[in-house]
Structure formats: C-alpha cells, structure tokens
Amino acid sequence: MVEALGNIELSSRVITPASAAGRLHHIDARYAELKTALKPIDVGSETHQLLAQYIANIYAATHSEYALELLQAFELAREGEGETFRDVGNRKLLWHGSRLSIWVGILSGGLRIATPAHT
C-alpha cells in the first residue's frame, strides 16, 4: 500500500497540469512529459502480424467460448533508449503486466526488476 502511494505521488510530480502549453492533445502531452513516444503499429506490418499470431496461439482448450482480435497496437519509445540499445541484436517483444499505479514510474525511469530482497 505504501509503495502504491509512493508511485501515485511520483505520478503527480512527473505529470504537471500545464504541459506543452496546449499545443498537443492532452494524452500526447502526458507521454511527452514522460519523454516517451507512443506511436501506432501499422496493421499490415510484420510486428502487428506477429502480435496477432501470439494472440491466436494463447488459447487453451478451456478458452473456446471466446476469441480475441487485435484491433490496434502501439510501440513505446523512451527518450535515449534507442541509442543505448541500438547495437543489441537479440530484441524481443516484451509482455509485462503491472498495476496501473506504477506505469508512470516505468515510463519515466524504465522497467526495473526487483531483487529478491525487495519482493
């Protein structure tokens, strides 16, 4: 609970109400404050097709009552990370589930893996 409150406090400090002087859509302004670019993945792209295939392959026999369809996917790019990881050849798509309360921390400071002492 204290950790969640700390993450909410971080969110309120990072995201200020007077962002981008009204030049951007309010959602785009929030991502800009986090120094994070959010862009849609083209429906015909290899990445979109790969995501759709992943979704199609997650069904077990117990999940036959419904079907998921990928409507839209987005790519996030944090400022400076492109240069940092440009020469890394083993790129993979990351599936990560987190509480909404810590997303601002992840987007502003990167994904940090807790050590066993912190879990």
JSON list of C-alpha atoms in Angstrom, two decimals:
[
{"chain": "A", "resi": 1, "resn": "MET", "atom": "CA", "xyz": [0.00, 0.00, 0.00]},
{"chain": "A", "resi": 2, "resn": "VAL", "atom": "CA", "xyz": [2.79, 2.41, 0.87]},
{"chain": "A", "resi": 3, "resn": "GLU", "atom": "CA", "xyz": [4.56, 1.51, -2.37]},
{"chain": "A", "resi": 4, "resn": "ALA", "atom": "CA", "xyz": [1.39, 2.21, -4.37]},
{"chain": "A", "resi": 5, "resn": "LEU", "atom": "CA", "xyz": [1.03, 5.60, -2.66]},
{"chain": "A", "resi": 6, "resn": "GLY", "atom": "CA", "xyz": [4.65, 6.38, -3.47]},
{"chain": "A", "resi": 7, "resn": "ASN", "atom": "CA", "xyz": [4.02, 5.55, -7.12]},
{"chain": "A", "resi": 8, "resn": "ILE", "atom": "CA", "xyz": [0.94, 7.77, -7.18]},
{"chain": "A", "resi": 9, "resn": "GLU", "atom": "CA", "xyz": [2.99, 10.60, -5.65]},
{"chain": "A", "resi": 10, "resn": "LEU", "atom": "CA", "xyz": [5.65, 10.10, -8.34]},
{"chain": "A", "resi": 11, "resn": "SER", "atom": "CA", "xyz": [2.94, 10.27, -10.99]},
{"chain": "A", "resi": 12, "resn": "SER", "atom": "CA", "xyz": [1.61, 13.54, -9.65]},
{"chain": "A", "resi": 13, "resn": "ARG", "atom": "CA", "xyz": [5.11, 15.05, -9.58]},
{"chain": "A", "resi": 14, "resn": "VAL", "atom": "CA", "xyz": [6.07, 13.89, -13.09]},
{"chain": "A", "resi": 15, "resn": "ILE", "atom": "CA", "xyz": [2.83, 14.87, -14.80]},
{"chain": "A", "resi": 16, "resn": "THR", "atom": "CA", "xyz": [2.15, 18.57, -14.46]},
{"chain": "A", "resi": 17, "resn": "PRO", "atom": "CA", "xyz": [-1.12, 20.26, -15.40]},
{"chain": "A", "resi": 18, "resn": "ALA", "atom": "CA", "xyz": [0.42, 22.95, -17.64]},
{"chain": "A", "resi": 19, "resn": "SER", "atom": "CA", "xyz": [2.02, 20.64, -20.19]},
{"chain": "A", "resi": 20, "resn": "ALA", "atom": "CA", "xyz": [3.01, 21.68, -23.69]},
{"chain": "A", "resi": 21, "resn": "ALA", "atom": "CA", "xyz": [1.05, 24.94, -23.50]},
{"chain": "A", "resi": 22, "resn": "GLY", "atom": "CA", "xyz": [-1.95, 23.37, -25.20]},
{"chain": "A", "resi": 23, "resn": "ARG", "atom": "CA", "xyz": [-0.11, 22.57, -28.44]},
{"chain": "A", "resi": 24, "resn": "LEU", "atom": "CA", "xyz": [-0.59, 18.80, -28.10]},
{"chain": "A", "resi": 25, "resn": "HIS", "atom": "CA", "xyz": [-3.57, 16.60, -27.45]},
{"chain": "A", "resi": 26, "resn": "HIS", "atom": "CA", "xyz": [-3.72, 16.15, -23.68]},
{"chain": "A", "resi": 27, "resn": "ILE", "atom": "CA", "xyz": [-2.79, 12.45, -23.89]},
{"chain": "A", "resi": 28, "resn": "ASP", "atom": "CA", "xyz": [0.15, 13.15, -26.22]},
{"chain": "A", "resi": 29, "resn": "ALA", "atom": "CA", "xyz": [1.27, 15.88, -23.81]},
{"chain": "A", "resi": 30, "resn": "ARG", "atom": "CA", "xyz": [1.37, 13.37, -20.92]},
{"chain": "A", "resi": 31, "resn": "TYR", "atom": "CA", "xyz": [3.59, 11.00, -22.89]},
{"chain": "A", "resi": 32, "resn": "ALA", "atom": "CA", "xyz": [5.81, 13.93, -23.91]},
{"chain": "A", "resi": 33, "resn": "GLU", "atom": "CA", "xyz": [6.23, 14.84, -20.22]},
{"chain": "A", "resi": 34, "resn": "LEU", "atom": "CA", "xyz": [7.40, 11.29, -19.61]},
{"chain": "A", "resi": 35, "resn": "LYS", "atom": "CA", "xyz": [9.87, 11.64, -22.52]},
{"chain": "A", "resi": 36, "resn": "THR", "atom": "CA", "xyz": [8.12, 8.70, -24.14]},
{"chain": "A", "resi": 37, "resn": "ALA", "atom": "CA", "xyz": [6.83, 8.49, -27.70]},
{"chain": "A", "resi": 38, "resn": "LEU", "atom": "CA", "xyz": [3.75, 6.40, -28.38]},
{"chain": "A", "resi": 39, "resn": "LYS", "atom": "CA", "xyz": [3.06, 5.50, -31.97]},
{"chain": "A", "resi": 40, "resn": "PRO", "atom": "CA", "xyz": [0.58, 3.12, -33.58]},
{"chain": "A", "resi": 41, "resn": "ILE", "atom": "CA", "xyz": [1.92, -0.02, -35.20]},
{"chain": "A", "resi": 42, "resn": "ASP", "atom": "CA", "xyz": [0.79, -0.29, -38.82]},
{"chain": "A", "resi": 43, "resn": "VAL", "atom": "CA", "xyz": [-1.84, -3.02, -39.22]},
{"chain": "A", "resi": 44, "resn": "GLY", "atom": "CA", "xyz": [-0.01, -4.51, -42.21]},
{"chain": "A", "resi": 45, "resn": "SER", "atom": "CA", "xyz": [3.40, -4.57, -40.55]},
{"chain": "A", "resi": 46, "resn": "GLU", "atom": "CA", "xyz": [5.36, -7.66, -39.56]},
{"chain": "A", "resi": 47, "resn": "THR", "atom": "CA", "xyz": [5.16, -6.64, -35.90]},
{"chain": "A", "resi": 48, "resn": "HIS", "atom": "CA", "xyz": [1.36, -6.34, -35.98]},
{"chain": "A", "resi": 49, "resn": "GLN", "atom": "CA", "xyz": [1.07, -9.72, -37.69]},
{"chain": "A", "resi": 50, "resn": "LEU", "atom": "CA", "xyz": [3.38, -11.26, -35.07]},
{"chain": "A", "resi": 51, "resn": "LEU", "atom": "CA", "xyz": [1.27, -9.82, -32.23]},
{"chain": "A", "resi": 52, "resn": "ALA", "atom": "CA", "xyz": [-1.91, -11.14, -33.86]},
{"chain": "A", "resi": 53, "resn": "GLN", "atom": "CA", "xyz": [-0.29, -14.58, -34.15]},
{"chain": "A", "resi": 54, "resn": "TYR", "atom": "CA", "xyz": [0.73, -14.50, -30.48]},
{"chain": "A", "resi": 55, "resn": "ILE", "atom": "CA", "xyz": [-2.86, -13.72, -29.52]},
{"chain": "A", "resi": 56, "resn": "ALA", "atom": "CA", "xyz": [-4.19, -16.52, -31.75]},
{"chain": "A", "resi": 57, "resn": "ASN", "atom": "CA", "xyz": [-1.80, -19.00, -30.12]},
{"chain": "A", "resi": 58, "resn": "ILE", "atom": "CA", "xyz": [-2.67, -18.30, -26.47]},
{"chain": "A", "resi": 59, "resn": "TYR", "atom": "CA", "xyz": [-5.90, -20.26, -26.42]},
{"chain": "A", "resi": 60, "resn": "ALA", "atom": "CA", "xyz": [-6.12, -23.48, -24.45]},
{"chain": "A", "resi": 61, "resn": "ALA", "atom": "CA", "xyz": [-8.96, -25.95, -24.84]},
{"chain": "A", "resi": 62, "resn": "THR", "atom": "CA", "xyz": [-10.70, -24.31, -21.89]},
{"chain": "A", "resi": 63, "resn": "HIS", "atom": "CA", "xyz": [-10.89, -20.97, -23.73]},
{"chain": "A", "resi": 64, "resn": "SER", "atom": "CA", "xyz": [-13.13, -21.98, -26.61]},
{"chain": "A", "resi": 65, "resn": "GLU", "atom": "CA", "xyz": [-16.07, -19.71, -25.69]},
{"chain": "A", "resi": 66, "resn": "TYR", "atom": "CA", "xyz": [-14.46, -16.52, -26.93]},
{"chain": "A", "resi": 67, "resn": "ALA", "atom": "CA", "xyz": [-11.94, -15.15, -29.40]},
{"chain": "A", "resi": 68, "resn": "LEU", "atom": "CA", "xyz": [-9.61, -12.19, -29.10]},
{"chain": "A", "resi": 69, "resn": "GLU", "atom": "CA", "xyz": [-8.93, -9.87, -32.00]},
{"chain": "A", "resi": 70, "resn": "LEU", "atom": "CA", "xyz": [-6.06, -7.42, -32.19]},
{"chain": "A", "resi": 71, "resn": "LEU", "atom": "CA", "xyz": [-7.54, -4.10, -33.20]},
{"chain": "A", "resi": 72, "resn": "GLN", "atom": "CA", "xyz": [-4.64, -1.74, -32.54]},
{"chain": "A", "resi": 73, "resn": "ALA", "atom": "CA", "xyz": [-1.17, -1.99, -31.05]},
{"chain": "A", "resi": 74, "resn": "PHE", "atom": "CA", "xyz": [1.26, 0.72, -30.05]},
{"chain": "A", "resi": 75, "resn": "GLU", "atom": "CA", "xyz": [5.01, 0.99, -29.76]},
{"chain": "A", "resi": 76, "resn": "LEU", "atom": "CA", "xyz": [6.59, 2.91, -26.89]},
{"chain": "A", "resi": 77, "resn": "ALA", "atom": "CA", "xyz": [9.99, 4.52, -27.23]},
{"chain": "A", "resi": 78, "resn": "ARG", "atom": "CA", "xyz": [11.65, 6.16, -24.25]},
{"chain": "A", "resi": 79, "resn": "GLU", "atom": "CA", "xyz": [13.94, 9.10, -25.00]},
{"chain": "A", "resi": 80, "resn": "GLY", "atom": "CA", "xyz": [17.57, 7.98, -25.24]},
{"chain": "A", "resi": 81, "resn": "GLU", "atom": "CA", "xyz": [16.91, 4.24, -25.20]},
{"chain": "A", "resi": 82, "resn": "GLY", "atom": "CA", "xyz": [17.17, 3.87, -28.96]},
{"chain": "A", "resi": 83, "resn": "GLU", "atom": "CA", "xyz": [20.83, 4.88, -28.82]},
{"chain": "A", "resi": 84, "resn": "THR", "atom": "CA", "xyz": [21.51, 2.85, -25.69]},
{"chain": "A", "resi": 85, "resn": "PHE", "atom": "CA", "xyz": [20.23, -0.42, -27.12]},
{"chain": "A", "resi": 86, "resn": "ARG", "atom": "CA", "xyz": [20.87, 0.12, -30.85]},
{"chain": "A", "resi": 87, "resn": "ASP", "atom": "CA", "xyz": [23.66, -2.46, -31.04]},
{"chain": "A", "resi": 88, "resn": "VAL", "atom": "CA", "xyz": [21.80, -5.16, -29.11]},
{"chain": "A", "resi": 89, "resn": "GLY", "atom": "CA", "xyz": [20.86, -7.80, -31.66]},
{"chain": "A", "resi": 90, "resn": "ASN", "atom": "CA", "xyz": [18.60, -10.07, -29.65]},
{"chain": "A", "resi": 91, "resn": "ARG", "atom": "CA", "xyz": [15.49, -7.88, -29.45]},
{"chain": "A", "resi": 92, "resn": "LYS", "atom": "CA", "xyz": [12.27, -9.49, -28.28]},
{"chain": "A", "resi": 93, "resn": "LEU", "atom": "CA", "xyz": [8.74, -8.27, -27.70]},
{"chain": "A", "resi": 94, "resn": "LEU", "atom": "CA", "xyz": [8.07, -7.71, -24.01]},
{"chain": "A", "resi": 95, "resn": "TRP", "atom": "CA", "xyz": [4.86, -8.83, -22.38]},
{"chain": "A", "resi": 96, "resn": "HIS", "atom": "CA", "xyz": [4.62, -7.18, -19.00]},
{"chain": "A", "resi": 97, "resn": "GLY", "atom": "CA", "xyz": [1.74, -6.85, -16.60]},
{"chain": "A", "resi": 98, "resn": "SER", "atom": "CA", "xyz": [1.87, -4.17, -13.94]},
{"chain": "A", "resi": 99, "resn": "ARG", "atom": "CA", "xyz": [-0.52, -2.26, -11.78]},
{"chain": "A", "resi": 100, "resn": "LEU", "atom": "CA", "xyz": [-1.63, 0.96, -13.40]},
{"chain": "A", "resi": 101, "resn": "SER", "atom": "CA", "xyz": [-0.27, 2.88, -10.41]},
{"chain": "A", "resi": 102, "resn": "ILE", "atom": "CA", "xyz": [3.34, 2.10, -11.40]},
{"chain": "A", "resi": 103, "resn": "TRP", "atom": "CA", "xyz": [3.15, 2.77, -15.14]},
{"chain": "A", "resi": 104, "resn": "VAL", "atom": "CA", "xyz": [4.34, 6.35, -14.78]},
{"chain": "A", "resi": 105, "resn": "GLY", "atom": "CA", "xyz": [7.39, 5.12, -12.89]},
{"chain": "A", "resi": 106, "resn": "ILE", "atom": "CA", "xyz": [8.13, 2.52, -15.58]},
{"chain": "A", "resi": 107, "resn": "LEU", "atom": "CA", "xyz": [7.67, 5.01, -18.42]},
{"chain": "A", "resi": 108, "resn": "SER", "atom": "CA", "xyz": [9.69, 7.76, -16.74]},
{"chain": "A", "resi": 109, "resn": "GLY", "atom": "CA", "xyz": [12.52, 5.64, -15.33]},
{"chain": "A", "resi": 110, "resn": "GLY", "atom": "CA", "xyz": [12.42, 2.34, -17.19]},
{"chain": "A", "resi": 111, "resn": "LEU", "atom": "CA", "xyz": [11.39, -1.14, -16.12]},
{"chain": "A", "resi": 112, "resn": "ARG", "atom": "CA", "xyz": [13.29, -2.19, -13.04]},
{"chain": "A", "resi": 113, "resn": "ILE", "atom": "CA", "xyz": [13.37, -5.76, -11.89]},
{"chain": "A", "resi": 114, "resn": "ALA", "atom": "CA", "xyz": [13.09, -6.11, -8.12]},
{"chain": "A", "resi": 115, "resn": "THR", "atom": "CA", "xyz": [15.84, -8.07, -6.44]},
{"chain": "A", "resi": 116, "resn": "PRO", "atom": "CA", "xyz": [14.79, -10.98, -4.18]},
{"chain": "A", "resi": 117, "resn": "ALA", "atom": "CA", "xyz": [15.33, -8.72, -1.15]},
{"chain": "A", "resi": 118, "resn": "HIS", "atom": "CA", "xyz": [12.62, -6.37, -2.47]},
{"chain": "A", "resi": 119, "resn": "THR", "atom": "CA", "xyz": [9.98, -8.97, -3.27]}
]
